[in-house]
Short mmCIF file of C-alpha atoms and ligand atoms in Angstrom, two decimals:
data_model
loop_
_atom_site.label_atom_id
_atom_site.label_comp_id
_atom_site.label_asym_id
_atom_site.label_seq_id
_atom_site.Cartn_x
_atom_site.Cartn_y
_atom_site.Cartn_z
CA UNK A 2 7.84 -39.49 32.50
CA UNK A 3 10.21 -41.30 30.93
CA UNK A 4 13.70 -40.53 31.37
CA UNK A 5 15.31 -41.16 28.22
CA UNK A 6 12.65 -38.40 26.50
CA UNK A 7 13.97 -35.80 28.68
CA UNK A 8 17.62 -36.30 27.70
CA UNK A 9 17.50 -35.87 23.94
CA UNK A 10 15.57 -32.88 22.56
CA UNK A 11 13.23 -34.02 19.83
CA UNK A 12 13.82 -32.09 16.52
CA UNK A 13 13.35 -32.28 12.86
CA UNK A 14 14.41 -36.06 11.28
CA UNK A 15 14.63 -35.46 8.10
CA UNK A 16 15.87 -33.07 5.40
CA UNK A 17 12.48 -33.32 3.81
CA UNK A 18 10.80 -32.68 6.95
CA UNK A 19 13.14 -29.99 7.73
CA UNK A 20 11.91 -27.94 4.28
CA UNK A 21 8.33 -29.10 4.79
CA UNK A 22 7.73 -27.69 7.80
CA UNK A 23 9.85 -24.19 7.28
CA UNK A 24 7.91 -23.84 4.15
CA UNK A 25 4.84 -24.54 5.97
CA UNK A 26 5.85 -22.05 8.64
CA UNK A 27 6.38 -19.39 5.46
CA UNK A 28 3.18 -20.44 3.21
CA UNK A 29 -0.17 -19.19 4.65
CA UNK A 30 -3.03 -16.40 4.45
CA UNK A 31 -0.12 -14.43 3.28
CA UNK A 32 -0.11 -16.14 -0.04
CA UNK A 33 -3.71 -16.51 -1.01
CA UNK A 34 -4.72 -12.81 -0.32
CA UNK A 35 -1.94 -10.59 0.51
CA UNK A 36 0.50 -11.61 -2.20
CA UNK A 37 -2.00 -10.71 -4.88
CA UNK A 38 -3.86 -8.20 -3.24
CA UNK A 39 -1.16 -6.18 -2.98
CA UNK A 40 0.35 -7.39 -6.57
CA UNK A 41 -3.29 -6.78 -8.07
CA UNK A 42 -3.21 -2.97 -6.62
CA UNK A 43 0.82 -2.42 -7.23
CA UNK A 44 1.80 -2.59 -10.53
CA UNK A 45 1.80 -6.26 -11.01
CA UNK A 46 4.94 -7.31 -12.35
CA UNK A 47 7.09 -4.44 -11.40
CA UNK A 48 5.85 -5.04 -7.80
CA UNK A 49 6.77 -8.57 -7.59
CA UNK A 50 10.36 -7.15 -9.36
CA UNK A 51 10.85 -4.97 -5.68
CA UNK A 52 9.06 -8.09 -3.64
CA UNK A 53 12.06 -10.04 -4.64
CA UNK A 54 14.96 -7.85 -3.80
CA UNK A 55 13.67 -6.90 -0.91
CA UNK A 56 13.85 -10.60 -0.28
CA UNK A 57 17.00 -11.04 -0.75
CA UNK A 58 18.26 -7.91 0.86
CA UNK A 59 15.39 -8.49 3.81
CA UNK A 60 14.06 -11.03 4.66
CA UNK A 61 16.39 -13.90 3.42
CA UNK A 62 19.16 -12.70 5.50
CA UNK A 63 16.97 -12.70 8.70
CA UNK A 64 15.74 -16.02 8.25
CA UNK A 65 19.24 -17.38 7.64
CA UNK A 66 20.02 -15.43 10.83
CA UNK A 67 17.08 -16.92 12.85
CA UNK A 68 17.78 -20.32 11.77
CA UNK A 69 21.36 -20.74 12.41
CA UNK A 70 21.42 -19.09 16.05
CA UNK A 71 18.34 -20.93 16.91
CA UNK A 72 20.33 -24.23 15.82
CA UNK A 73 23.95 -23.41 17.64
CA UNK A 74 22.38 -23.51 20.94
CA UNK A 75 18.85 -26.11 20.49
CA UNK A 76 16.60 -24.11 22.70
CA UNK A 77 13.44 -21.77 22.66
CA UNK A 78 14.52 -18.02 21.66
CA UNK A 79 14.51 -16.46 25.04
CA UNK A 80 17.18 -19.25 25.94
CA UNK A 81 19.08 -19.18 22.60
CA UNK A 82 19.68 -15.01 22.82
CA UNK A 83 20.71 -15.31 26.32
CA UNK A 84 23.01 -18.17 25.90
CA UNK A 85 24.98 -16.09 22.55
CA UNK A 86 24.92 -12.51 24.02
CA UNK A 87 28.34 -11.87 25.39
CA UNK A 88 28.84 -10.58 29.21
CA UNK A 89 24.82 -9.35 30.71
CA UNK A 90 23.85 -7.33 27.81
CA UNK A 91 19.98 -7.77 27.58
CA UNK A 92 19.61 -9.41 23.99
CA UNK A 93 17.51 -12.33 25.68
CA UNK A 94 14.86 -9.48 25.72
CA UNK A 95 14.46 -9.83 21.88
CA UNK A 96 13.59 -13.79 22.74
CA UNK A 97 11.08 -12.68 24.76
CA UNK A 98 9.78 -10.03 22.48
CA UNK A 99 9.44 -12.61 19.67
CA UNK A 100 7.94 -15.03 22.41
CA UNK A 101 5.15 -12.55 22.55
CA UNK A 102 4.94 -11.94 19.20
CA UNK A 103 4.23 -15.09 18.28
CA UNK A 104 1.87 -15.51 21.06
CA UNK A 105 0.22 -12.31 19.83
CA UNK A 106 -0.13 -12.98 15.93
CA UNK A 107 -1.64 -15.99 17.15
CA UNK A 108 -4.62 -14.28 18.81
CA UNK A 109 -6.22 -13.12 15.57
CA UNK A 110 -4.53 -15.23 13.34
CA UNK A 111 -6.69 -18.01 14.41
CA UNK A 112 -10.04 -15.77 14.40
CA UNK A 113 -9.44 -15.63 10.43
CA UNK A 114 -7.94 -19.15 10.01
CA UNK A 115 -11.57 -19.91 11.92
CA UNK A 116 -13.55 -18.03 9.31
CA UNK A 117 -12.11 -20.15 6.39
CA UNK A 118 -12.72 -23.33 8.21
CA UNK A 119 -15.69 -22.11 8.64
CA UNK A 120 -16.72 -21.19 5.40
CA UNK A 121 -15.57 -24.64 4.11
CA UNK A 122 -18.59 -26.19 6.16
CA UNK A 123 -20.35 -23.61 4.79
CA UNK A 124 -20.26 -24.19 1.50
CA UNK A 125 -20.81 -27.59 1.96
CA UNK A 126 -24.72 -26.74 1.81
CA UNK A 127 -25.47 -25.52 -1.92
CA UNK A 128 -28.19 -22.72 -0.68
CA UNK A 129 -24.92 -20.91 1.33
CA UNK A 130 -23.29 -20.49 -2.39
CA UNK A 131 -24.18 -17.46 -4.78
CA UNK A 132 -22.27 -15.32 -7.59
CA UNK A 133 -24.09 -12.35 -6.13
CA UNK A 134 -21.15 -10.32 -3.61
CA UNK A 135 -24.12 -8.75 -1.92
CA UNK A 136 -25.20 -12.11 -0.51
CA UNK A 137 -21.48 -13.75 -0.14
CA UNK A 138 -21.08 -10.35 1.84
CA UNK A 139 -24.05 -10.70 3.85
CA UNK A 140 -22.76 -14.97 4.99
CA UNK A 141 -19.71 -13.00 5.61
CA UNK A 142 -21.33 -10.35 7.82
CA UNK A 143 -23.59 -12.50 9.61
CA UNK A 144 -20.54 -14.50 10.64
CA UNK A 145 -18.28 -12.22 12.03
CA UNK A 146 -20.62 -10.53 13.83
CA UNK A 147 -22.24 -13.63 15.48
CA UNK A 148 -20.57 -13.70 18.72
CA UNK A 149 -21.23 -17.81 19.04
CA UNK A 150 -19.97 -18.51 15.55
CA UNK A 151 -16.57 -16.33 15.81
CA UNK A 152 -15.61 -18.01 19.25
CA UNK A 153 -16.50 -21.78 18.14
CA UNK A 154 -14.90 -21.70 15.11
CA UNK A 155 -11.78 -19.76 16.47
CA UNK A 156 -11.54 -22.40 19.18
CA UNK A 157 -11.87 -25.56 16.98
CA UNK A 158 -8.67 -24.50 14.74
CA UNK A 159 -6.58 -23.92 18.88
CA UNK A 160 -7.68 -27.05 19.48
CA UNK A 161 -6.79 -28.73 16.27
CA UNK A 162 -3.41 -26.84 16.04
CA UNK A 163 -2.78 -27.43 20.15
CA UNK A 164 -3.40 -31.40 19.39
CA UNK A 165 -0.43 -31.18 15.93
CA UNK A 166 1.89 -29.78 18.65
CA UNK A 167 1.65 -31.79 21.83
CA UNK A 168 2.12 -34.75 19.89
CA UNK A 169 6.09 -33.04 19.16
CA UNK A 170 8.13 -31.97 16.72
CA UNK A 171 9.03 -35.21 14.91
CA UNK A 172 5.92 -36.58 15.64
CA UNK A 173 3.50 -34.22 15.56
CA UNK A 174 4.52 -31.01 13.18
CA UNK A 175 7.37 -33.31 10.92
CA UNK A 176 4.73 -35.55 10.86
CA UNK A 177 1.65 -33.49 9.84
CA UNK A 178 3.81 -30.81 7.53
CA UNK A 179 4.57 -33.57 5.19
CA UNK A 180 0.79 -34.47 4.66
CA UNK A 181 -0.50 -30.92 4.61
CA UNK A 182 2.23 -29.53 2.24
CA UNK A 183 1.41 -32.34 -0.85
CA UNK A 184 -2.12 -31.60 -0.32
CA UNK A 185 -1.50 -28.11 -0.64
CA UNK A 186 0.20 -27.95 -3.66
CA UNK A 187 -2.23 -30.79 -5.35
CA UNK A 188 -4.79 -28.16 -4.62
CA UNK A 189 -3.23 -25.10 -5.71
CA UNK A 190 -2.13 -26.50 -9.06
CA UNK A 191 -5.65 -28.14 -9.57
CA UNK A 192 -7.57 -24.64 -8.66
CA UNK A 193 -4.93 -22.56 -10.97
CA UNK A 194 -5.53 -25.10 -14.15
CA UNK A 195 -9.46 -24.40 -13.52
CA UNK A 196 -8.99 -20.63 -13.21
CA UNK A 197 -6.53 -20.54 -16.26
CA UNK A 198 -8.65 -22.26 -18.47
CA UNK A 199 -11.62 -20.18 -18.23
CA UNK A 200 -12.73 -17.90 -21.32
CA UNK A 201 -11.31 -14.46 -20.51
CA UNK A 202 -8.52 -15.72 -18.42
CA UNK A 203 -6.25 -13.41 -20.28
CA UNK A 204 -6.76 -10.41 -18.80
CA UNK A 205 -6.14 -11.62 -14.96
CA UNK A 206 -3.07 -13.04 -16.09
CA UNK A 207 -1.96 -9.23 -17.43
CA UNK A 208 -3.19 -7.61 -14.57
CA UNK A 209 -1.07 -9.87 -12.54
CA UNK A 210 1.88 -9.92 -14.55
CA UNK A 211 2.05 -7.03 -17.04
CA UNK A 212 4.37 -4.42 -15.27
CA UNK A 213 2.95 -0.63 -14.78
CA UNK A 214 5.55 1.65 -13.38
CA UNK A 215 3.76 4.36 -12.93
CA UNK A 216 2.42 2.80 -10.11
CA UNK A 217 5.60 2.50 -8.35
CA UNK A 218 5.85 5.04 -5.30
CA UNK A 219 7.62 5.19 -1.92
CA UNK A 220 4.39 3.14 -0.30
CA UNK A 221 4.82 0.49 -3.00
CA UNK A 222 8.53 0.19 -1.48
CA UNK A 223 7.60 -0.01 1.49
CA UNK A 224 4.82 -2.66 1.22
CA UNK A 225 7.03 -5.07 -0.62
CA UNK A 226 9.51 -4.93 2.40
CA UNK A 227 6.50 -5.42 4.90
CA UNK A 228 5.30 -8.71 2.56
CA UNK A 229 8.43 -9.76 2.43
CA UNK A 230 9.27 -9.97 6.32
CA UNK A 231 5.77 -11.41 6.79
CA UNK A 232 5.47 -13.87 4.13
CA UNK A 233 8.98 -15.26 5.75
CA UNK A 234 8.21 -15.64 9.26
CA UNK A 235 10.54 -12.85 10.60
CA UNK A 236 11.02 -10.98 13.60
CA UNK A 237 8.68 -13.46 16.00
CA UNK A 238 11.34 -15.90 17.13
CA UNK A 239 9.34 -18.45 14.68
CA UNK A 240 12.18 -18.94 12.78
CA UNK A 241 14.60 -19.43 15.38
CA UNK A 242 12.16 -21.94 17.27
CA UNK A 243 12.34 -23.81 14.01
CA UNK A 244 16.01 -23.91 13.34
CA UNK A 245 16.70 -24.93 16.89
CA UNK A 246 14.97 -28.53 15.57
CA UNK A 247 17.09 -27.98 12.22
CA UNK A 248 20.09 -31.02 11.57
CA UNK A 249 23.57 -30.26 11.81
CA UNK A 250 24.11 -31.45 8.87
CA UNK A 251 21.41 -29.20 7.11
CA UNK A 252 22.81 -26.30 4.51
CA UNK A 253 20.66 -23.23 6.19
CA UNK A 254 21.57 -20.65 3.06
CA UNK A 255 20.40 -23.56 0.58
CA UNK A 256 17.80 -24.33 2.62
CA UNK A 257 16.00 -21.03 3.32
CA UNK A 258 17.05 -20.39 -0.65
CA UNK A 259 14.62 -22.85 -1.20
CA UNK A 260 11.80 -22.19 1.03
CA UNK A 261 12.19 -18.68 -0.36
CA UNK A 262 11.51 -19.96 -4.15
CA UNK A 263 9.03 -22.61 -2.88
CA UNK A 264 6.93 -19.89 -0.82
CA UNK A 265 7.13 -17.50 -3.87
CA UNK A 266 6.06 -20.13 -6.59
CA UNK A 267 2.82 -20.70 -3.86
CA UNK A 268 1.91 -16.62 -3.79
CA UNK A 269 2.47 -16.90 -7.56
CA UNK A 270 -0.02 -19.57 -8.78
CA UNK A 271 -2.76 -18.13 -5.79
CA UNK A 272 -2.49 -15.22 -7.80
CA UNK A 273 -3.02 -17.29 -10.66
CA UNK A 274 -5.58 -18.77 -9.18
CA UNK A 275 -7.73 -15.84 -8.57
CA UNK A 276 -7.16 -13.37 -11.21
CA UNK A 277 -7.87 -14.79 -14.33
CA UNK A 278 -11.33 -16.23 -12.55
CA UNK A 279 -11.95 -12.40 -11.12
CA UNK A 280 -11.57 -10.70 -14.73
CA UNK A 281 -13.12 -13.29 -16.77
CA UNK A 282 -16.43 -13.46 -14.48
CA UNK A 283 -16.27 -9.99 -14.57
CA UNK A 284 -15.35 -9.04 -11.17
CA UNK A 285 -13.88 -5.88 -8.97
CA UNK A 286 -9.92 -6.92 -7.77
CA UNK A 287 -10.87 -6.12 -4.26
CA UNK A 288 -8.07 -5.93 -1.23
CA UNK A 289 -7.67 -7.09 1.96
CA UNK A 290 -10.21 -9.72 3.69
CA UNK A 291 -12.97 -8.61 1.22
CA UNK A 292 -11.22 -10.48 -1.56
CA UNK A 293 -10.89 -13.92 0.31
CA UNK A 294 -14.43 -14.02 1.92
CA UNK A 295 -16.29 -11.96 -0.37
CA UNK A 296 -15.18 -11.54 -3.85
CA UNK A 297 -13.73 -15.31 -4.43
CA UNK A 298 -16.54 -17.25 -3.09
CA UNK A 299 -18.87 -15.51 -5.63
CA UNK A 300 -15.74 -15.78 -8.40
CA UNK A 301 -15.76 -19.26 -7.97
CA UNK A 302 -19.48 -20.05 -7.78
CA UNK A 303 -19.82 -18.91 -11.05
CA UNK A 304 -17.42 -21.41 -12.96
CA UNK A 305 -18.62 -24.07 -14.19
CA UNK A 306 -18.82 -27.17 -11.29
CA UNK A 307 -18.00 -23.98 -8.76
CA UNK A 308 -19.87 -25.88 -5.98
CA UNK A 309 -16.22 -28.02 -5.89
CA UNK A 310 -13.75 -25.01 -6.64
CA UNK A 311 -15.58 -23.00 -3.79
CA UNK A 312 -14.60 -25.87 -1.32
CA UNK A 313 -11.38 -26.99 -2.45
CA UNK A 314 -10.12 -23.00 -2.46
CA UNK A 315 -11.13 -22.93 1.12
CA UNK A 316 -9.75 -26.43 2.22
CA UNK A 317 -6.77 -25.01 0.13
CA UNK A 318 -6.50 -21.72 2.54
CA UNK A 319 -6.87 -23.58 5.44
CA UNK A 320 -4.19 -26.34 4.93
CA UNK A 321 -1.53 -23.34 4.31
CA UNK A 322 -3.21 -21.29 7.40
CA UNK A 323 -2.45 -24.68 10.14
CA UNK A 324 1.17 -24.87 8.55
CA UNK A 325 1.74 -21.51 10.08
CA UNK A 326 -0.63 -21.60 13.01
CA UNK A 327 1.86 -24.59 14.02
CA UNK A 328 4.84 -23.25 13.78
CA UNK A 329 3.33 -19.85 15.74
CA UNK A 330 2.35 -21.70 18.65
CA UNK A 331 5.59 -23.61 18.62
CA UNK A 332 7.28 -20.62 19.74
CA UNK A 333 5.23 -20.44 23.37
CA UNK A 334 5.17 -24.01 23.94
CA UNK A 335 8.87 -24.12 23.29
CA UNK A 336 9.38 -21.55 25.61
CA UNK A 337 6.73 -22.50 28.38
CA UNK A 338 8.15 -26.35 28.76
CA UNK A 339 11.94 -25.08 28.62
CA UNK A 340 11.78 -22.59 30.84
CA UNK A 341 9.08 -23.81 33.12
CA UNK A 342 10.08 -27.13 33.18
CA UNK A 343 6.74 -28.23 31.87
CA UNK A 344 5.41 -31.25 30.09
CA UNK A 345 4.85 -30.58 26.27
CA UNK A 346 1.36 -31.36 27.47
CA UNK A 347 0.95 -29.26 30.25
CA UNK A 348 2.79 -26.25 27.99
CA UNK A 349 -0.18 -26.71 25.47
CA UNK A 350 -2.55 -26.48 27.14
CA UNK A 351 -1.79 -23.30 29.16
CA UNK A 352 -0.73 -21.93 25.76
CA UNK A 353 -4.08 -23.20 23.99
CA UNK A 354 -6.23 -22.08 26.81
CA UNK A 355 -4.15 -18.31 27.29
CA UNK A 356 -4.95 -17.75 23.19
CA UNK A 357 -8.65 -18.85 24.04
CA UNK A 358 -9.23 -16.33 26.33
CA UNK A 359 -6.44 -13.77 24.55
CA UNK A 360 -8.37 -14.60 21.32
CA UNK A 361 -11.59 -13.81 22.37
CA UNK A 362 -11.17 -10.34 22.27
CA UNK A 363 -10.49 -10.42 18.99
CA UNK A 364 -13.11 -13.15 17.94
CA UNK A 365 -15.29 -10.60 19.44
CA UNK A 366 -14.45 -7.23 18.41
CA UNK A 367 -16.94 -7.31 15.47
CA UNK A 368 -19.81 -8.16 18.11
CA UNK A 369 -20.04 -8.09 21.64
CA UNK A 370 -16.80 -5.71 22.01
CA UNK A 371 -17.10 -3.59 18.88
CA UNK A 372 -17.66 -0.23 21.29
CA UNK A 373 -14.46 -1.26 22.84
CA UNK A 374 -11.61 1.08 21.14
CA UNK A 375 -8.49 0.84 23.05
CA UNK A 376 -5.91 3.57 21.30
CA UNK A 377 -8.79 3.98 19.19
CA UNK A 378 -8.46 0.60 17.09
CA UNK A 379 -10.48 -2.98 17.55
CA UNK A 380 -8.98 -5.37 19.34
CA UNK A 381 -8.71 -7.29 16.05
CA UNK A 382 -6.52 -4.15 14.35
CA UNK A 383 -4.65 -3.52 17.87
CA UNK A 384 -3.12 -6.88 17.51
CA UNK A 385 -2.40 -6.69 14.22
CA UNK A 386 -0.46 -3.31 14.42
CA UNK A 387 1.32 -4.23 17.16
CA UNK A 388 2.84 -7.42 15.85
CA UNK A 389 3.44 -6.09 12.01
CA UNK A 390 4.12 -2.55 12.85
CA UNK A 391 6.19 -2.85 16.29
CA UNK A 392 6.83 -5.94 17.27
CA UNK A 393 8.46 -8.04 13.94
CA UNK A 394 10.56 -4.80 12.92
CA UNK A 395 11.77 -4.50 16.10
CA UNK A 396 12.75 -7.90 16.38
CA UNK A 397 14.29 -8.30 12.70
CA UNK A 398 16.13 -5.42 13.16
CA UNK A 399 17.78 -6.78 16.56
CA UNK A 400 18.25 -10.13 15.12
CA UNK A 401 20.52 -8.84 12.09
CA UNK A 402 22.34 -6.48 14.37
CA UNK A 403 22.91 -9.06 17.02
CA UNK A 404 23.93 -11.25 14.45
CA UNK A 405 26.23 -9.47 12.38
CA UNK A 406 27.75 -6.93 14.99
CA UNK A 407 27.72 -8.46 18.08
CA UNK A 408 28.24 -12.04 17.58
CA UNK A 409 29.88 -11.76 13.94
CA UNK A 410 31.50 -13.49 11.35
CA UNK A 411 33.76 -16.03 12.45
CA UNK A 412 30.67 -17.76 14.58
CA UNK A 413 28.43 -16.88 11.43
CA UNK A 414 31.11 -18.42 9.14
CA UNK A 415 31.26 -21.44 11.57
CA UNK A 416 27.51 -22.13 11.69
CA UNK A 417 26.69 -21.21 8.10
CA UNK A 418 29.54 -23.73 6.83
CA UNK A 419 28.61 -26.30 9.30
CA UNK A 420 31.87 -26.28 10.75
CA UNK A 421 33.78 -25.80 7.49
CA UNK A 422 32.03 -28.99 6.25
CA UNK A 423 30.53 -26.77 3.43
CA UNK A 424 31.86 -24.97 0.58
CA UNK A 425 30.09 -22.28 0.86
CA UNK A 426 32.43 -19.31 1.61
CA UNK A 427 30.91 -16.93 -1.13
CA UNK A 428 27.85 -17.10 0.02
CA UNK A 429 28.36 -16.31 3.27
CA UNK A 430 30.58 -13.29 2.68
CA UNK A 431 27.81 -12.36 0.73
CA UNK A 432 24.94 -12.49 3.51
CA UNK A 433 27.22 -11.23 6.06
CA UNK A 434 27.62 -8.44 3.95
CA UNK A 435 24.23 -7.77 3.49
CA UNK A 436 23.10 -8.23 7.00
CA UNK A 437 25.78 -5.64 8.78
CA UNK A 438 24.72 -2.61 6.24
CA UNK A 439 21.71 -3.06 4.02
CA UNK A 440 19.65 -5.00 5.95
CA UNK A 441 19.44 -3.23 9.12
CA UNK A 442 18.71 0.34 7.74
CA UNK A 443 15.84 -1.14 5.18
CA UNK A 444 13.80 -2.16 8.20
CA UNK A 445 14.57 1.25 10.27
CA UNK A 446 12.88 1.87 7.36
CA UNK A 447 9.90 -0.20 8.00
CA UNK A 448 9.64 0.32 11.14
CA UNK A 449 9.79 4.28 10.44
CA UNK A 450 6.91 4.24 7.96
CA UNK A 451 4.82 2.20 10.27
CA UNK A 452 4.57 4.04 13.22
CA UNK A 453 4.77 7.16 11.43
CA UNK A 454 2.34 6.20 9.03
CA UNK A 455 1.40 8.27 5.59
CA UNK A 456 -0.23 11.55 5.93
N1 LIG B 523 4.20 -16.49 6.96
C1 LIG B 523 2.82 -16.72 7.30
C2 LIG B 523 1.90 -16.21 6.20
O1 LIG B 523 2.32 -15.78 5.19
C3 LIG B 523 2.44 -16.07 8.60
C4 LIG B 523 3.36 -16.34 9.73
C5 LIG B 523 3.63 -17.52 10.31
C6 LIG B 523 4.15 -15.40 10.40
N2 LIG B 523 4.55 -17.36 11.31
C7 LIG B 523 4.87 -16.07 11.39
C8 LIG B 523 4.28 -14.04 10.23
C9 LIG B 523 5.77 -15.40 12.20
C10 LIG B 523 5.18 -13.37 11.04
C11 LIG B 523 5.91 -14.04 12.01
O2 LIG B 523 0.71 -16.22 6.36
#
């Protein structure tokens, strides 16, 4: 290998790059169904009213956390809490429970990333296309519970992430996050105009945006907090991979203000997107995966040239799925080739190759493993409640409390200012503030409701 590439860690070049791959990081399935599922069924406006304080009381002051103790000491998260926690208290264990959050999001992550690859190919052949939700629901179906189909097409989008990553961080995410994001928005603002401008649109648009508080209750809380930790990236060391590539010279508050906006603006015109179509084609506003594979396909088959709108809504989804995807399996490979000593090729493919196998369990657990219940959930669900209802709590809750009580405000002052280059002492009074008392007992919070769940 050559020496000069081992003495200068690669990071993030430019500014641009910098936003363009956080925001990538941020933007993903989490926009196009979860945003305005959970709008559609929470009030509409007055929901996105709590979704953005419990932004800025949440999840902004994590990520500013992440980023700027992942960028004081330039190494993976298992490194970077062991290197700031003072004498041998055992913070580097929230490094290595992000580590395996990451790892573990990834697992069925992918398997639904895989589906709307899939579906793009899909749709590419006219007789897969109806307006009926019986027979979009049937494609759907079939798929999932196809053991050959689930495995191939969760495997293609490893492989396609795994070769974005060993190509590096300049050149291979910097590189790719500044094609993908463009495209993204292109696409978004194209599908939104279509969906707008449809007779009937009217009545999405109120749905989405008219505010009913009498549907404001102590779960509506406590979703917004849970959307608002996921749509940001918290609590799986993804953040702090990322801002150990960030520039010194890089404002982190301004910076994650931005991607904050940016991501929101993205969940607002999906939900643009889909509503008006949904009401004006006369459609139910179903949640949860039944909206994305289901509902929309038939939505958009039947606008007018919906053979187009179909595919670029799915090529849509799966440009904002790979921004994340990359930045997930960032945080392993980070961590496999630092610690390990490891080539970034050698730490990509064990990583790639570990989520195969990992993610076949989940790939699976609508066909051959769907008798296999452990704690009485799929593999698929298992996953998913241990990484949104243990794992990111737990490790956005350590994170603010390392941050703010253990290493505190002078170094937070320090790295926040960029050495006292910025002007920014307001602000960071402000998020320090917000981190040592608000933040911390919102996500005991969190974490309360979701391991002690409803009922
Ligand atoms: N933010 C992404 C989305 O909305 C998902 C995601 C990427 C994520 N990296 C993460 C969620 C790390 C939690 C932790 O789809």
């Amino acid at each position: 290998m050559n020496s000069n590439k081992i003495k200068k860690r690669d990071g993030f070049r430019t500014n641009l790059g910098i936003i363009a791959a956080t925001l990538g990081s941020a933007v993903g399935l989490g926009n196009i169904w979860k945003f305005p599922s959970l709008t559609g069924s929470n009030g509409g406006a007055s929901f996105i009213m709590i979704y953005l304080v419990s932004t800025l009381l949440v999840g902004l002051p994590i990520m500013i956390s992440e980023i700027m103790m992942g960028r004081r000491v330039k190494a993976n998260a298992v490194t970077t809490m062991q290197t700031l926690s003072p004498g041998r208290q055992p913070w580097w264990l929230v490094g290595v429970a992000g580590t395996l959050a990451s790892f573990l999001i990834m697992v069925f992550y992918t398997e639904v990333a895989g589906w709307v690859y899939a579906y793009i190919f899909k749709f590419f052949s006219a007789s897969a296309l109806s307006n009926n939700p019986a027979v979009t629901s049937g494609l759907f179906l079939d798929m999932i519970k196809d053991p050959v189909q689930a495995l191939a097409w969760q495997w293609i989008v490893l492989l396609l992430v795994g070769f974005i990553i060993v190509s590096g961080v300049s050149n291979g995410i910097e590189k790719w996050v500044k094609k993908l994001m463009p495209i993204l928005f292109v696409l978004l603002i194209f599908v939104s105009i279509r969906s707008l401008t449809l007779p009937g649109a009217m009545k999405g648009l109120s749905f989405l945006f008219k505010p009913d508080l009498s549907k404001i209750t102590g779960i509506t809380l406590l979703a917004a907090m849970g959307l608002s930790f996921f749509k940001l990236s918290l609590g799986a060391a993804t953040m702090m991979t990322y801002g150990s590539y960030f520039r010194d010279d890089q404002n982190i508050p301004k910076t994650a203000f931005k991607v904050m906006l940016a991501d929101l603006t993205v969940s607002m015109l999906a939900g643009m997107a889909i509503f008006p179509a949904v009401f004006a084609f006369g459609f139910e506003a179903s949640a949860g995966p039944a909206l994305l594979f289901i509902t929309i396909p038939a939505v958009f088959a039947s606008m007018p040239m919906g053979h187009v709108f179909v595919i670029l809504f799915f090529v849509l989804a799966a440009v904002a799925a790979t921004g994340a995807m990359v930045s997930l399996l960032e945080v392993p490979v980070a961590f496999f080739s630092e610690q390990f000593k490891l080539s970034r090729e050698k730490a990509t493919f064990i990583t790639v190759l570990a989520l195969m196998i990992m993610g076949s369990t989940a790939a699976l657990s609508e066909s051959l493993l769907s008798g296999v219940k452990p704690f009485g959930m799929s593999f698929f669900d298992l996953y998913d409640f241990l990484t949104s209802n243990l794992l990111m709590p737990i490790g956005g809750l350590c994170t603010a409390i390392f941050a703010a009580w253990v290493w505190g405000f002078p170094e937070i002052k320090k790295e926040l200012s960029n050495q006292g280059a910025l002007g920014n002492q307001f602000y960071i009074k402000a998020i320090y503030t917000i981190l040592k008392w608000i933040t911390p007992i919102l996500v005991v919070i969190i974490l309360a409701n979701g391991l002690w769940p409803k009922g």
